[in-house]
PDB file of C-alpha atoms and ligand atoms in Angstrom:
ATOM      1  CA  MET A   1      19.398 -37.228 -40.700  1.00  0.00           C
ATOM      2  CA  LYS A   2      19.067 -41.106 -40.656  1.00  0.00           C
ATOM      3  CA  ARG A   3      15.906 -42.217 -41.498  1.00  0.00           C
ATOM      4  CA  ASP A   4      14.382 -45.435 -39.993  1.00  0.00           C
ATOM      5  CA  PHE A   5      11.983 -48.138 -41.553  1.00  0.00           C
ATOM      6  CA  THR A   6      10.585 -49.247 -38.359  1.00  0.00           C
ATOM      7  CA  LYS A   7       7.293 -49.276 -39.533  1.00  0.00           C
ATOM      8  CA  LEU A   8       5.245 -48.121 -42.867  1.00  0.00           C
ATOM      9  CA  LEU A   9       4.062 -45.012 -41.657  1.00  0.00           C
ATOM     10  CA  ASP A  10       7.810 -43.718 -40.898  1.00  0.00           C
ATOM     11  CA  ILE A  11       7.871 -42.668 -44.930  1.00  0.00           C
ATOM     12  CA  THR A  12       5.517 -40.919 -46.898  1.00  0.00           C
ATOM     13  CA  MET A  13       3.572 -41.590 -49.484  1.00  0.00           C
ATOM     14  CA  ASP A  14       5.750 -39.393 -51.933  1.00  0.00           C
ATOM     15  CA  GLU A  15       8.583 -41.591 -50.581  1.00  0.00           C
ATOM     16  CA  CYS A  16       6.538 -44.985 -50.888  1.00  0.00           C
ATOM     17  CA  LEU A  17       6.021 -44.533 -54.749  1.00  0.00           C
ATOM     18  CA  SER A  18       9.804 -43.655 -55.213  1.00  0.00           C
ATOM     19  CA  LEU A  19      10.610 -46.672 -53.725  1.00  0.00           C
ATOM     20  CA  MET A  20       8.489 -48.818 -56.093  1.00  0.00           C
ATOM     21  CA  GLU A  21      10.138 -46.813 -58.938  1.00  0.00           C
ATOM     22  CA  ARG A  22      13.423 -47.737 -57.920  1.00  0.00           C
ATOM     23  CA  ALA A  23      12.641 -51.464 -57.300  1.00  0.00           C
ATOM     24  CA  LYS A  24      11.522 -51.830 -60.557  1.00  0.00           C
ATOM     25  CA  GLU A  25      14.770 -50.328 -61.923  1.00  0.00           C
ATOM     26  CA  LEU A  26      16.969 -52.416 -59.566  1.00  0.00           C
ATOM     27  CA  LYS A  27      14.326 -55.534 -60.976  1.00  0.00           C
ATOM     28  CA  LYS A  28      15.444 -54.676 -64.433  1.00  0.00           C
ATOM     29  CA  MET A  29      19.028 -54.088 -64.067  1.00  0.00           C
ATOM     30  CA  ARG A  30      19.240 -57.329 -61.872  1.00  0.00           C
ATOM     31  CA  LYS A  31      17.549 -59.221 -64.873  1.00  0.00           C
ATOM     32  CA  GLU A  32      19.587 -58.100 -67.623  1.00  0.00           C
ATOM     33  CA  GLY A  33      22.698 -58.862 -65.515  1.00  0.00           C
ATOM     34  CA  ILE A  34      23.620 -55.274 -65.101  1.00  0.00           C
ATOM     35  CA  GLU A  35      26.113 -54.903 -62.041  1.00  0.00           C
ATOM     36  CA  TYR A  36      25.014 -51.764 -59.492  1.00  0.00           C
ATOM     37  CA  GLN A  37      27.230 -51.879 -56.473  1.00  0.00           C
ATOM     38  CA  PRO A  38      26.633 -48.333 -54.941  1.00  0.00           C
ATOM     39  CA  LEU A  39      26.796 -50.266 -50.850  1.00  0.00           C
ATOM     40  CA  LYS A  40      30.773 -51.450 -52.013  1.00  0.00           C
ATOM     41  CA  GLY A  41      32.342 -52.329 -48.738  1.00  0.00           C
ATOM     42  CA  MET A  42      29.278 -51.395 -46.510  1.00  0.00           C
ATOM     43  CA  TYR A  43      27.725 -53.528 -44.054  1.00  0.00           C
ATOM     44  CA  LEU A  44      24.190 -54.757 -42.539  1.00  0.00           C
ATOM     45  CA  ALA A  45      23.686 -56.429 -39.450  1.00  0.00           C
ATOM     46  CA  MET A  46      20.718 -58.946 -39.414  1.00  0.00           C
ATOM     47  CA  ILE A  47      19.493 -59.685 -36.163  1.00  0.00           C
ATOM     48  CA  PHE A  48      17.114 -62.636 -35.696  1.00  0.00           C
ATOM     49  CA  GLU A  49      15.246 -63.514 -32.800  1.00  0.00           C
ATOM     50  CA  LYS A  50      12.834 -65.364 -34.836  1.00  0.00           C
ATOM     51  CA  ALA A  51      12.781 -67.902 -37.709  1.00  0.00           C
ATOM     52  CA  SER A  52      12.851 -66.723 -41.644  1.00  0.00           C
ATOM     53  CA  THR A  53      13.409 -68.098 -45.021  1.00  0.00           C
ATOM     54  CA  ARG A  54      12.341 -64.975 -47.084  1.00  0.00           C
ATOM     55  CA  THR A  55      13.608 -62.152 -45.375  1.00  0.00           C
ATOM     56  CA  ARG A  56      17.337 -63.083 -44.284  1.00  0.00           C
ATOM     57  CA  ILE A  57      17.980 -64.733 -47.654  1.00  0.00           C
ATOM     58  CA  SER A  58      16.600 -61.490 -49.444  1.00  0.00           C
ATOM     59  CA  PHE A  59      18.545 -58.910 -46.956  1.00  0.00           C
ATOM     60  CA  GLU A  60      21.623 -60.904 -47.779  1.00  0.00           C
ATOM     61  CA  VAL A  61      21.771 -61.342 -51.608  1.00  0.00           C
ATOM     62  CA  GLY A  62      19.974 -58.036 -51.999  1.00  0.00           C
ATOM     63  CA  MET A  63      23.410 -56.393 -49.695  1.00  0.00           C
ATOM     64  CA  ARG A  64      25.604 -58.718 -51.676  1.00  0.00           C
ATOM     65  CA  ASP A  65      23.982 -57.524 -55.291  1.00  0.00           C
ATOM     66  CA  LEU A  66      24.882 -53.933 -54.064  1.00  0.00           C
ATOM     67  CA  GLY A  67      28.117 -54.442 -53.365  1.00  0.00           C
ATOM     68  CA  GLY A  68      27.792 -54.757 -49.469  1.00  0.00           C
ATOM     69  CA  HIS A  69      27.665 -57.427 -47.050  1.00  0.00           C
ATOM     70  CA  ALA A  70      25.150 -58.918 -44.196  1.00  0.00           C
ATOM     71  CA  VAL A  71      26.604 -60.015 -40.617  1.00  0.00           C
ATOM     72  CA  LEU A  72      24.280 -62.336 -39.379  1.00  0.00           C
ATOM     73  CA  LEU A  73      23.167 -62.424 -35.836  1.00  0.00           C
ATOM     74  CA  ASN A  74      20.995 -65.111 -34.134  1.00  0.00           C
ATOM     75  CA  ARG A  75      19.830 -64.432 -30.786  1.00  0.00           C
ATOM     76  CA  GLY A  76      21.073 -67.098 -29.262  1.00  0.00           C
ATOM     77  CA  ASP A  77      24.783 -66.238 -30.433  1.00  0.00           C
ATOM     78  CA  THR A  78      24.969 -62.661 -28.974  1.00  0.00           C
ATOM     79  CA  GLN A  79      24.882 -60.919 -26.143  1.00  0.00           C
ATOM     80  CA  ILE A  80      21.527 -59.624 -26.733  1.00  0.00           C
ATOM     81  CA  GLY A  81      20.307 -63.292 -25.630  1.00  0.00           C
ATOM     82  CA  ARG A  82      21.999 -63.075 -22.639  1.00  0.00           C
ATOM     83  CA  GLY A  83      20.775 -59.359 -21.332  1.00  0.00           C
ATOM     84  CA  GLU A  84      23.023 -56.815 -22.672  1.00  0.00           C
ATOM     85  CA  PRO A  85      20.523 -53.748 -22.914  1.00  0.00           C
ATOM     86  CA  ILE A  86      19.468 -52.583 -26.561  1.00  0.00           C
ATOM     87  CA  GLU A  87      21.132 -48.890 -26.698  1.00  0.00           C
ATOM     88  CA  ASP A  88      24.257 -50.722 -26.155  1.00  0.00           C
ATOM     89  CA  THR A  89      23.637 -53.329 -28.359  1.00  0.00           C
ATOM     90  CA  ALA A  90      22.939 -50.279 -30.956  1.00  0.00           C
ATOM     91  CA  ARG A  91      25.540 -47.769 -29.921  1.00  0.00           C
ATOM     92  CA  VAL A  92      27.962 -50.776 -30.460  1.00  0.00           C
ATOM     93  CA  LEU A  93      26.939 -52.040 -34.000  1.00  0.00           C
ATOM     94  CA  SER A  94      26.491 -48.105 -35.067  1.00  0.00           C
ATOM     95  CA  ARG A  95      30.309 -48.847 -34.771  1.00  0.00           C
ATOM     96  CA  TYR A  96      30.585 -51.136 -37.067  1.00  0.00           C
ATOM     97  CA  VAL A  97      28.039 -51.589 -39.684  1.00  0.00           C
ATOM     98  CA  ASP A  98      26.055 -48.955 -41.938  1.00  0.00           C
ATOM     99  CA  ALA A  99      23.027 -50.267 -40.930  1.00  0.00           C
ATOM    100  CA  ILE A 100      20.609 -52.489 -38.980  1.00  0.00           C
ATOM    101  CA  MET A 101      17.529 -54.770 -39.639  1.00  0.00           C
ATOM    102  CA  VAL A 102      15.961 -56.417 -36.485  1.00  0.00           C
ATOM    103  CA  ARG A 103      13.363 -59.415 -36.729  1.00  0.00           C
ATOM    104  CA  THR A 104      11.926 -59.716 -33.360  1.00  0.00           C
ATOM    105  CA  TYR A 105       9.168 -59.840 -31.084  1.00  0.00           C
ATOM    106  CA  GLY A 106       8.237 -56.389 -29.558  1.00  0.00           C
ATOM    107  CA  GLN A 107       7.963 -53.555 -31.644  1.00  0.00           C
ATOM    108  CA  GLU A 108       9.776 -51.616 -28.467  1.00  0.00           C
ATOM    109  CA  ILE A 109      12.992 -53.269 -29.236  1.00  0.00           C
ATOM    110  CA  VAL A 110      12.745 -52.258 -32.592  1.00  0.00           C
ATOM    111  CA  ASP A 111      12.132 -48.813 -31.465  1.00  0.00           C
ATOM    112  CA  ASP A 112      14.421 -48.664 -29.004  1.00  0.00           C
ATOM    113  CA  LEU A 113      17.488 -49.751 -31.553  1.00  0.00           C
ATOM    114  CA  ALA A 114      16.040 -47.137 -33.893  1.00  0.00           C
ATOM    115  CA  LYS A 115      16.465 -44.433 -30.919  1.00  0.00           C
ATOM    116  CA  TRP A 116      19.875 -45.146 -29.907  1.00  0.00           C
ATOM    117  CA  ALA A 117      21.292 -46.040 -33.305  1.00  0.00           C
ATOM    118  CA  SER A 118      23.235 -44.054 -35.091  1.00  0.00           C
ATOM    119  CA  VAL A 119      22.543 -46.077 -38.385  1.00  0.00           C
ATOM    120  CA  PRO A 120      18.937 -46.308 -39.838  1.00  0.00           C
ATOM    121  CA  VAL A 121      17.214 -49.382 -38.419  1.00  0.00           C
ATOM    122  CA  ILE A 122      14.686 -51.397 -40.444  1.00  0.00           C
ATOM    123  CA  ASN A 123      12.141 -53.767 -39.036  1.00  0.00           C
ATOM    124  CA  GLY A 124      12.422 -57.414 -40.326  1.00  0.00           C
ATOM    125  CA  LEU A 125       9.119 -58.104 -38.486  1.00  0.00           C
ATOM    126  CA  THR A 126       7.715 -57.750 -35.087  1.00  0.00           C
ATOM    127  CA  ASP A 127       4.295 -59.245 -33.710  1.00  0.00           C
ATOM    128  CA  LEU A 128       3.007 -55.991 -34.496  1.00  0.00           C
ATOM    129  CA  TYR A 129       4.403 -55.024 -38.191  1.00  0.00           C
ATOM    130  CA  HIS A 130       5.847 -56.421 -41.315  1.00  0.00           C
ATOM    131  CA  PRO A 131       6.615 -53.275 -43.439  1.00  0.00           C
ATOM    132  CA  CYS A 132       8.929 -54.814 -45.800  1.00  0.00           C
ATOM    133  CA  GLN A 133       6.599 -57.279 -46.762  1.00  0.00           C
ATOM    134  CA  ILE A 134       3.362 -55.108 -47.504  1.00  0.00           C
ATOM    135  CA  LEU A 135       6.190 -52.636 -49.310  1.00  0.00           C
ATOM    136  CA  SER A 136       6.806 -55.516 -51.801  1.00  0.00           C
ATOM    137  CA  ASP A 137       2.956 -56.531 -51.742  1.00  0.00           C
ATOM    138  CA  LEU A 138       2.025 -53.243 -52.863  1.00  0.00           C
ATOM    139  CA  PHE A 139       4.633 -53.269 -55.475  1.00  0.00           C
ATOM    140  CA  THR A 140       3.572 -56.838 -56.586  1.00  0.00           C
ATOM    141  CA  ILE A 141      -0.432 -54.844 -57.154  1.00  0.00           C
ATOM    142  CA  TRP A 142       1.630 -52.269 -58.728  1.00  0.00           C
ATOM    143  CA  GLU A 143       4.003 -54.367 -60.991  1.00  0.00           C
ATOM    144  CA  ILE A 144       0.925 -56.533 -61.691  1.00  0.00           C
ATOM    145  CA  LYS A 145      -2.446 -54.248 -61.757  1.00  0.00           C
ATOM    146  CA  GLY A 146      -1.094 -50.837 -61.775  1.00  0.00           C
ATOM    147  CA  ASP A 147      -2.033 -48.000 -59.497  1.00  0.00           C
ATOM    148  CA  VAL A 148      -3.341 -49.803 -56.227  1.00  0.00           C
ATOM    149  CA  LYS A 149      -5.362 -46.746 -55.274  1.00  0.00           C
ATOM    150  CA  ASN A 150      -7.640 -47.921 -58.371  1.00  0.00           C
ATOM    151  CA  HIS A 151      -8.195 -51.076 -56.840  1.00  0.00           C
ATOM    152  CA  LYS A 152      -9.804 -52.985 -53.939  1.00  0.00           C
ATOM    153  CA  ILE A 153      -7.885 -54.980 -51.430  1.00  0.00           C
ATOM    154  CA  SER A 154      -8.946 -57.620 -49.183  1.00  0.00           C
ATOM    155  CA  TYR A 155      -7.341 -59.013 -46.206  1.00  0.00           C
ATOM    156  CA  ILE A 156      -9.228 -62.065 -44.838  1.00  0.00           C
ATOM    157  CA  GLY A 157      -7.684 -63.501 -41.132  1.00  0.00           C
ATOM    158  CA  ASP A 158      -5.666 -62.383 -38.416  1.00  0.00           C
ATOM    159  CA  GLY A 159      -5.525 -59.043 -37.375  1.00  0.00           C
ATOM    160  CA  ASN A 160      -1.854 -59.625 -36.393  1.00  0.00           C
ATOM    161  CA  ASN A 161       1.545 -57.929 -37.916  1.00  0.00           C
ATOM    162  CA  ILE A 162       0.275 -58.056 -41.622  1.00  0.00           C
ATOM    163  CA  ALA A 163      -2.664 -56.833 -40.889  1.00  0.00           C
ATOM    164  CA  ASN A 164      -1.812 -54.393 -39.248  1.00  0.00           C
ATOM    165  CA  SER A 165       1.083 -53.333 -41.882  1.00  0.00           C
ATOM    166  CA  TRP A 166      -1.831 -53.483 -44.248  1.00  0.00           C
ATOM    167  CA  ILE A 167      -3.798 -50.632 -42.611  1.00  0.00           C
ATOM    168  CA  GLU A 168      -0.903 -48.553 -42.267  1.00  0.00           C
ATOM    169  CA  ALA A 169      -0.554 -49.089 -46.263  1.00  0.00           C
ATOM    170  CA  TYR A 170      -3.990 -47.944 -46.352  1.00  0.00           C
ATOM    171  CA  LEU A 171      -3.178 -44.881 -44.588  1.00  0.00           C
ATOM    172  CA  LEU A 172      -0.623 -43.861 -46.844  1.00  0.00           C
ATOM    173  CA  LEU A 173      -1.865 -44.714 -50.006  1.00  0.00           C
ATOM    174  CA  GLY A 174      -5.710 -44.679 -49.596  1.00  0.00           C
ATOM    175  CA  PHE A 175      -6.515 -47.359 -51.685  1.00  0.00           C
ATOM    176  CA  ASN A 176     -10.001 -49.164 -51.237  1.00  0.00           C
ATOM    177  CA  PHE A 177      -9.632 -51.866 -48.145  1.00  0.00           C
ATOM    178  CA  SER A 178     -11.753 -54.100 -46.769  1.00  0.00           C
ATOM    179  CA  ILE A 179     -10.788 -56.255 -43.738  1.00  0.00           C
ATOM    180  CA  ALA A 180     -12.402 -59.482 -42.481  1.00  0.00           C
ATOM    181  CA  THR A 181     -11.258 -61.245 -38.987  1.00  0.00           C
ATOM    182  CA  PRO A 182     -12.753 -62.910 -36.347  1.00  0.00           C
ATOM    183  CA  LYS A 183     -14.172 -61.546 -33.034  1.00  0.00           C
ATOM    184  CA  GLY A 184     -11.562 -61.028 -31.212  1.00  0.00           C
ATOM    185  CA  TYR A 185      -8.849 -61.250 -33.551  1.00  0.00           C
ATOM    186  CA  GLU A 186      -9.125 -57.864 -34.836  1.00  0.00           C
ATOM    187  CA  PRO A 187      -6.326 -55.188 -35.590  1.00  0.00           C
ATOM    188  CA  LEU A 188      -4.897 -52.632 -33.703  1.00  0.00           C
ATOM    189  CA  PRO A 189      -7.570 -50.733 -32.152  1.00  0.00           C
ATOM    190  CA  TYR A 190      -5.966 -47.157 -32.682  1.00  0.00           C
ATOM    191  CA  LEU A 191      -5.393 -48.335 -36.578  1.00  0.00           C
ATOM    192  CA  LEU A 192      -8.650 -49.657 -36.799  1.00  0.00           C
ATOM    193  CA  ASP A 193      -9.767 -45.644 -35.208  1.00  0.00           C
ATOM    194  CA  LEU A 194      -7.558 -43.869 -37.774  1.00  0.00           C
ATOM    195  CA  ALA A 195      -8.663 -45.839 -40.735  1.00  0.00           C
ATOM    196  CA  LYS A 196     -12.568 -46.277 -40.002  1.00  0.00           C
ATOM    197  CA  LYS A 197     -12.703 -42.244 -40.449  1.00  0.00           C
ATOM    198  CA  ASN A 198     -12.615 -42.930 -44.026  1.00  0.00           C
ATOM    199  CA  SER A 199     -15.459 -44.197 -45.843  1.00  0.00           C
ATOM    200  CA  ASN A 200     -13.459 -46.648 -48.250  1.00  0.00           C
ATOM    201  CA  PHE A 201     -12.291 -48.642 -45.498  1.00  0.00           C
ATOM    202  CA  LYS A 202     -14.290 -51.371 -43.805  1.00  0.00           C
ATOM    203  CA  LEU A 203     -13.958 -53.611 -40.957  1.00  0.00           C
ATOM    204  CA  PHE A 204     -16.038 -57.367 -41.386  1.00  0.00           C
ATOM    205  CA  ASN A 205     -16.641 -60.076 -39.439  1.00  0.00           C
ATOM    206  CA  ASP A 206     -18.153 -61.906 -42.690  1.00  0.00           C
ATOM    207  CA  PRO A 207     -15.218 -62.780 -45.400  1.00  0.00           C
ATOM    208  CA  PHE A 208     -17.904 -63.455 -48.037  1.00  0.00           C
ATOM    209  CA  GLU A 209     -18.581 -59.672 -47.288  1.00  0.00           C
ATOM    210  CA  ALA A 210     -14.993 -58.467 -47.260  1.00  0.00           C
ATOM    211  CA  VAL A 211     -13.864 -60.052 -50.638  1.00  0.00           C
ATOM    212  CA  LYS A 212     -17.398 -58.421 -52.607  1.00  0.00           C
ATOM    213  CA  ASP A 213     -15.425 -57.205 -55.831  1.00  0.00           C
ATOM    214  CA  ALA A 214     -11.644 -57.344 -54.325  1.00  0.00           C
ATOM    215  CA  ASP A 215      -9.200 -57.166 -57.014  1.00  0.00           C
ATOM    216  CA  VAL A 216      -6.532 -58.337 -54.586  1.00  0.00           C
ATOM    217  CA  ILE A 217      -7.178 -60.992 -51.773  1.00  0.00           C
ATOM    218  CA  ASN A 218      -4.594 -61.083 -49.034  1.00  0.00           C
ATOM    219  CA  THR A 219      -4.196 -63.772 -46.654  1.00  0.00           C
ATOM    220  CA  ASP A 220      -1.965 -64.681 -43.862  1.00  0.00           C
ATOM    221  CA  VAL A 221      -1.138 -68.067 -41.451  1.00  0.00           C
ATOM    222  CA  TRP A 222      -3.686 -68.288 -38.710  1.00  0.00           C
ATOM    223  CA  VAL A 223      -0.669 -68.863 -35.996  1.00  0.00           C
ATOM    224  CA  SER A 224       1.948 -66.138 -35.464  1.00  0.00           C
ATOM    225  CA  MET A 225       5.346 -67.022 -34.580  1.00  0.00           C
ATOM    226  CA  GLY A 226       5.223 -67.144 -30.825  1.00  0.00           C
ATOM    227  CA  GLN A 227       1.435 -68.363 -30.741  1.00  0.00           C
ATOM    228  CA  GLU A 228       2.277 -71.807 -30.905  1.00  0.00           C
ATOM    229  CA  LYS A 229       0.356 -72.355 -27.964  1.00  0.00           C
ATOM    230  CA  GLU A 230      -2.672 -70.893 -29.028  1.00  0.00           C
ATOM    231  CA  GLN A 231      -3.141 -73.100 -32.027  1.00  0.00           C
ATOM    232  CA  ASP A 232      -6.022 -75.226 -31.714  1.00  0.00           C
ATOM    233  CA  GLU A 233      -8.506 -72.384 -30.387  1.00  0.00           C
ATOM    234  CA  ARG A 234      -7.213 -70.400 -33.242  1.00  0.00           C
ATOM    235  CA  ARG A 235      -7.616 -73.353 -35.713  1.00  0.00           C
ATOM    236  CA  LYS A 236     -11.536 -73.325 -34.363  1.00  0.00           C
ATOM    237  CA  ALA A 237     -11.548 -69.339 -34.653  1.00  0.00           C
ATOM    238  CA  PHE A 238     -10.572 -69.059 -38.338  1.00  0.00           C
ATOM    239  CA  THR A 239     -12.042 -72.182 -39.795  1.00  0.00           C
ATOM    240  CA  SER A 240     -14.385 -70.181 -42.188  1.00  0.00           C
ATOM    241  CA  TYR A 241     -11.617 -67.643 -42.969  1.00  0.00           C
ATOM    242  CA  ARG A 242     -10.213 -69.835 -45.522  1.00  0.00           C
ATOM    243  CA  ILE A 243      -9.411 -68.651 -49.020  1.00  0.00           C
ATOM    244  CA  ASP A 244     -11.024 -71.043 -51.261  1.00  0.00           C
ATOM    245  CA  GLU A 245     -13.044 -71.211 -54.772  1.00  0.00           C
ATOM    246  CA  LYS A 246     -16.326 -70.479 -52.953  1.00  0.00           C
ATOM    247  CA  LEU A 247     -14.971 -67.086 -51.333  1.00  0.00           C
ATOM    248  CA  LEU A 248     -13.459 -66.134 -54.402  1.00  0.00           C
ATOM    249  CA  LYS A 249     -16.586 -66.484 -56.111  1.00  0.00           C
ATOM    250  CA  GLU A 250     -17.140 -62.798 -54.534  1.00  0.00           C
ATOM    251  CA  ALA A 251     -14.364 -60.960 -56.104  1.00  0.00           C
ATOM    252  CA  ARG A 252     -13.870 -59.570 -59.579  1.00  0.00           C
ATOM    253  CA  GLU A 253     -12.812 -62.654 -61.889  1.00  0.00           C
ATOM    254  CA  ASP A 254      -9.492 -61.360 -62.627  1.00  0.00           C
ATOM    255  CA  VAL A 255      -8.388 -61.198 -58.430  1.00  0.00           C
ATOM    256  CA  ILE A 256      -4.990 -61.935 -57.718  1.00  0.00           C
ATOM    257  CA  VAL A 257      -4.367 -63.514 -54.178  1.00  0.00           C
ATOM    258  CA  LEU A 258      -1.549 -62.611 -52.110  1.00  0.00           C
ATOM    259  CA  HIS A 259       0.088 -65.090 -49.397  1.00  0.00           C
ATOM    260  CA  CYS A 260       3.468 -63.384 -47.543  1.00  0.00           C
ATOM    261  CA  LEU A 261       4.359 -67.288 -46.726  1.00  0.00           C
ATOM    262  CA  PRO A 262       4.939 -69.657 -45.453  1.00  0.00           C
ATOM    263  CA  ALA A 263       1.686 -70.939 -46.233  1.00  0.00           C
ATOM    264  CA  HIS A 264      -0.722 -73.791 -44.592  1.00  0.00           C
ATOM    265  CA  ARG A 265      -2.326 -75.442 -47.171  1.00  0.00           C
ATOM    266  CA  GLY A 266      -5.938 -76.158 -45.853  1.00  0.00           C
ATOM    267  CA  GLU A 267      -5.708 -73.587 -43.608  1.00  0.00           C
ATOM    268  CA  GLU A 268      -5.696 -69.791 -44.514  1.00  0.00           C
ATOM    269  CA  ILE A 269      -5.169 -70.675 -48.131  1.00  0.00           C
ATOM    270  CA  SER A 270      -6.806 -74.024 -49.997  1.00  0.00           C
ATOM    271  CA  GLY A 271      -4.364 -75.976 -52.050  1.00  0.00           C
ATOM    272  CA  ASP A 272      -6.216 -75.216 -55.040  1.00  0.00           C
ATOM    273  CA  VAL A 273      -6.133 -71.829 -54.718  1.00  0.00           C
ATOM    274  CA  PHE A 274      -2.744 -71.438 -53.809  1.00  0.00           C
ATOM    275  CA  GLU A 275      -1.523 -73.159 -56.698  1.00  0.00           C
ATOM    276  CA  ARG A 276      -3.584 -71.172 -59.193  1.00  0.00           C
ATOM    277  CA  PHE A 277      -2.086 -67.993 -57.885  1.00  0.00           C
ATOM    278  CA  GLN A 278       1.330 -69.382 -57.438  1.00  0.00           C
ATOM    279  CA  ASP A 279       2.945 -67.657 -60.063  1.00  0.00           C
ATOM    280  CA  VAL A 280       1.967 -64.274 -58.225  1.00  0.00           C
ATOM    281  CA  ILE A 281       2.792 -65.836 -54.714  1.00  0.00           C
ATOM    282  CA  PHE A 282       6.105 -66.246 -55.655  1.00  0.00           C
ATOM    283  CA  THR A 283       6.989 -62.940 -57.495  1.00  0.00           C
ATOM    284  CA  GLN A 284       5.912 -61.410 -54.045  1.00  0.00           C
ATOM    285  CA  ALA A 285       8.386 -63.531 -52.082  1.00  0.00           C
ATOM    286  CA  GLU A 286      10.509 -62.359 -55.323  1.00  0.00           C
ATOM    287  CA  ASN A 287       9.956 -58.955 -54.526  1.00  0.00           C
ATOM    288  CA  ARG A 288      10.972 -59.116 -51.409  1.00  0.00           C
ATOM    289  CA  LEU A 289      14.314 -58.377 -52.846  1.00  0.00           C
ATOM    290  CA  HIS A 290      14.181 -55.945 -55.100  1.00  0.00           C
ATOM    291  CA  VAL A 291      11.847 -53.660 -53.081  1.00  0.00           C
ATOM    292  CA  GLN A 292      14.369 -53.864 -50.067  1.00  0.00           C
ATOM    293  CA  LYS A 293      16.951 -53.346 -52.051  1.00  0.00           C
ATOM    294  CA  ALA A 294      16.023 -50.130 -52.950  1.00  0.00           C
ATOM    295  CA  LEU A 295      15.285 -49.875 -49.281  1.00  0.00           C
ATOM    296  CA  LEU A 296      18.604 -50.578 -48.570  1.00  0.00           C
ATOM    297  CA  GLU A 297      19.901 -47.820 -50.791  1.00  0.00           C
ATOM    298  CA  TRP A 298      17.348 -45.219 -49.678  1.00  0.00           C
ATOM    299  CA  LEU A 299      18.133 -45.640 -46.226  1.00  0.00           C
ATOM    300  CA  ILE A 300      22.041 -45.897 -45.930  1.00  0.00           C
ATOM    301  CA  LEU A 301      22.881 -43.666 -48.914  1.00  0.00           C
ATOM    302  CA  ASN A 302      20.679 -41.002 -47.985  1.00  0.00           C
ATOM    303  CA  ARG A 303      21.654 -40.280 -44.428  1.00  0.00           C
TER     304      ARG A 303
HETATM  305  N1   CP B 401       7.142 -63.849 -45.686  1.00  0.00           N
HETATM  306  C1   CP B 401       8.468 -63.952 -44.269  1.00  0.00           C
HETATM  307  O1   CP B 401       8.773 -62.742 -43.917  1.00  0.00           O
HETATM  308  O2   CP B 401       8.864 -64.813 -44.673  1.00  0.00           O
HETATM  309  P1   CP B 401      10.005 -65.345 -43.498  1.00  0.00           P
HETATM  310  O3   CP B 401       9.468 -65.510 -42.515  1.00  0.00           O
HETATM  311  O4   CP B 401      10.360 -66.457 -44.405  1.00  0.00           O
HETATM  312  O5   CP B 401      11.228 -64.535 -43.828  1.00  0.00           O
HETATM  313  N1  NVA B 402       2.535 -63.792 -38.949  1.00  0.00           N
HETATM  314  C1  NVA B 402       3.240 -64.120 -39.522  1.00  0.00           C
HETATM  315  C2  NVA B 402       3.891 -63.878 -40.545  1.00  0.00           C
HETATM  316  C3  NVA B 402       5.202 -64.358 -41.084  1.00  0.00           C
HETATM  317  C4  NVA B 402       6.228 -63.617 -42.109  1.00  0.00           C
HETATM  318  C5  NVA B 402       4.118 -64.268 -38.400  1.00  0.00           C
HETATM  319  O1  NVA B 402       4.416 -63.683 -37.202  1.00  0.00           O
HETATM  320  O2  NVA B 402       4.462 -65.749 -37.829  1.00  0.00           O
END
C-alpha cells in the first residue's frame, strides 16, 4: 500500500529513526561523490501555491541525485488555479508521476490529494504543518547533539505550521519540549491537548521560562506566508519573543539555535545570534536535501 507524508504523525518512531539513518548514509555518499540512482526514470510532480527557495531546490536536486526528474507546477500555470478539482488533478498526476509534493494553504488540499492519488503525496508546507522541515531539523539535532530524546528543545514565537509540526515530533519521539507563544498565537488546540498529557511538555507565555536549560532553541518568522495583512499587529505581539543573546543566557552554554529560514534579523532573531549559529542554520537548510532524498526513496520504492 502506498504511504503519504502529509504530516509528521503519518510515520512511526521507528520509521522516523530509519529515515535519519538513511539520510546519514545518503549525505555521506553525496559528499564522497558516490553515484546512487535508484529512481532512474521516475518523476516527482511539485505543486507550489506559495513561494519557496529551499523546498523547491532541495526536492528538485534530490530527485536528480537519485536518478529521477522533478516537474514543477506553479499554481498560475495549471488548471488547479482555474478550479480543476483536486480529486481529478490527483488521478491525472498519478498516471504520469511516481510521487507528488505540494506546498499550499489548506491542509485539506494535501489530504485530498493523498486520498485520491495512487502515488505517495508529500506535504511541502501548509498553513498547519511543515513536516519535511521538522524531519530535517530532527536530523540536524541528531547529527550535532546525538539522540534528541536526551535533550531539551524549546520553540519560541508563533504557534504556526513549524510549531505544530514540532509538537508532532514531540508526540512521535517524546523529548523534553517547551514552547513560548504570546496569548492568542498558540499552536493547534488538539495537539496541545495531546502534548499536555505528558509532564515533559510545557507551554509558556514567557520565552525566558521556555528556554531555561535548553539544548536547542528554535524559532520561525512572525508573519508567515498568507498572513501579510496581519504584519503590523503581529510585529507588536511578538516583540518580546526575539532570540537574542539575553535570552540565550537562560539556556545551556552549549545550546544551538535553529531557524528554518527565511530569517528576519531584528525580528524573530537578532543579527548577532543568527551569525553565531549560521553554520548550524545552513547545515539545517542543507539537510533538507539529504532527509528528503531518504523520504523519496522510501515512499517511492516501498509502495
Ligand atoms: N524552510 C523552507 O521551507 O524554506 P522555503 O520556503 O524557501 O522552501
Ligand atoms: N511559517 C513560515 C515557514 C516558512 C518556511 C511560513 O509558513 O511562511
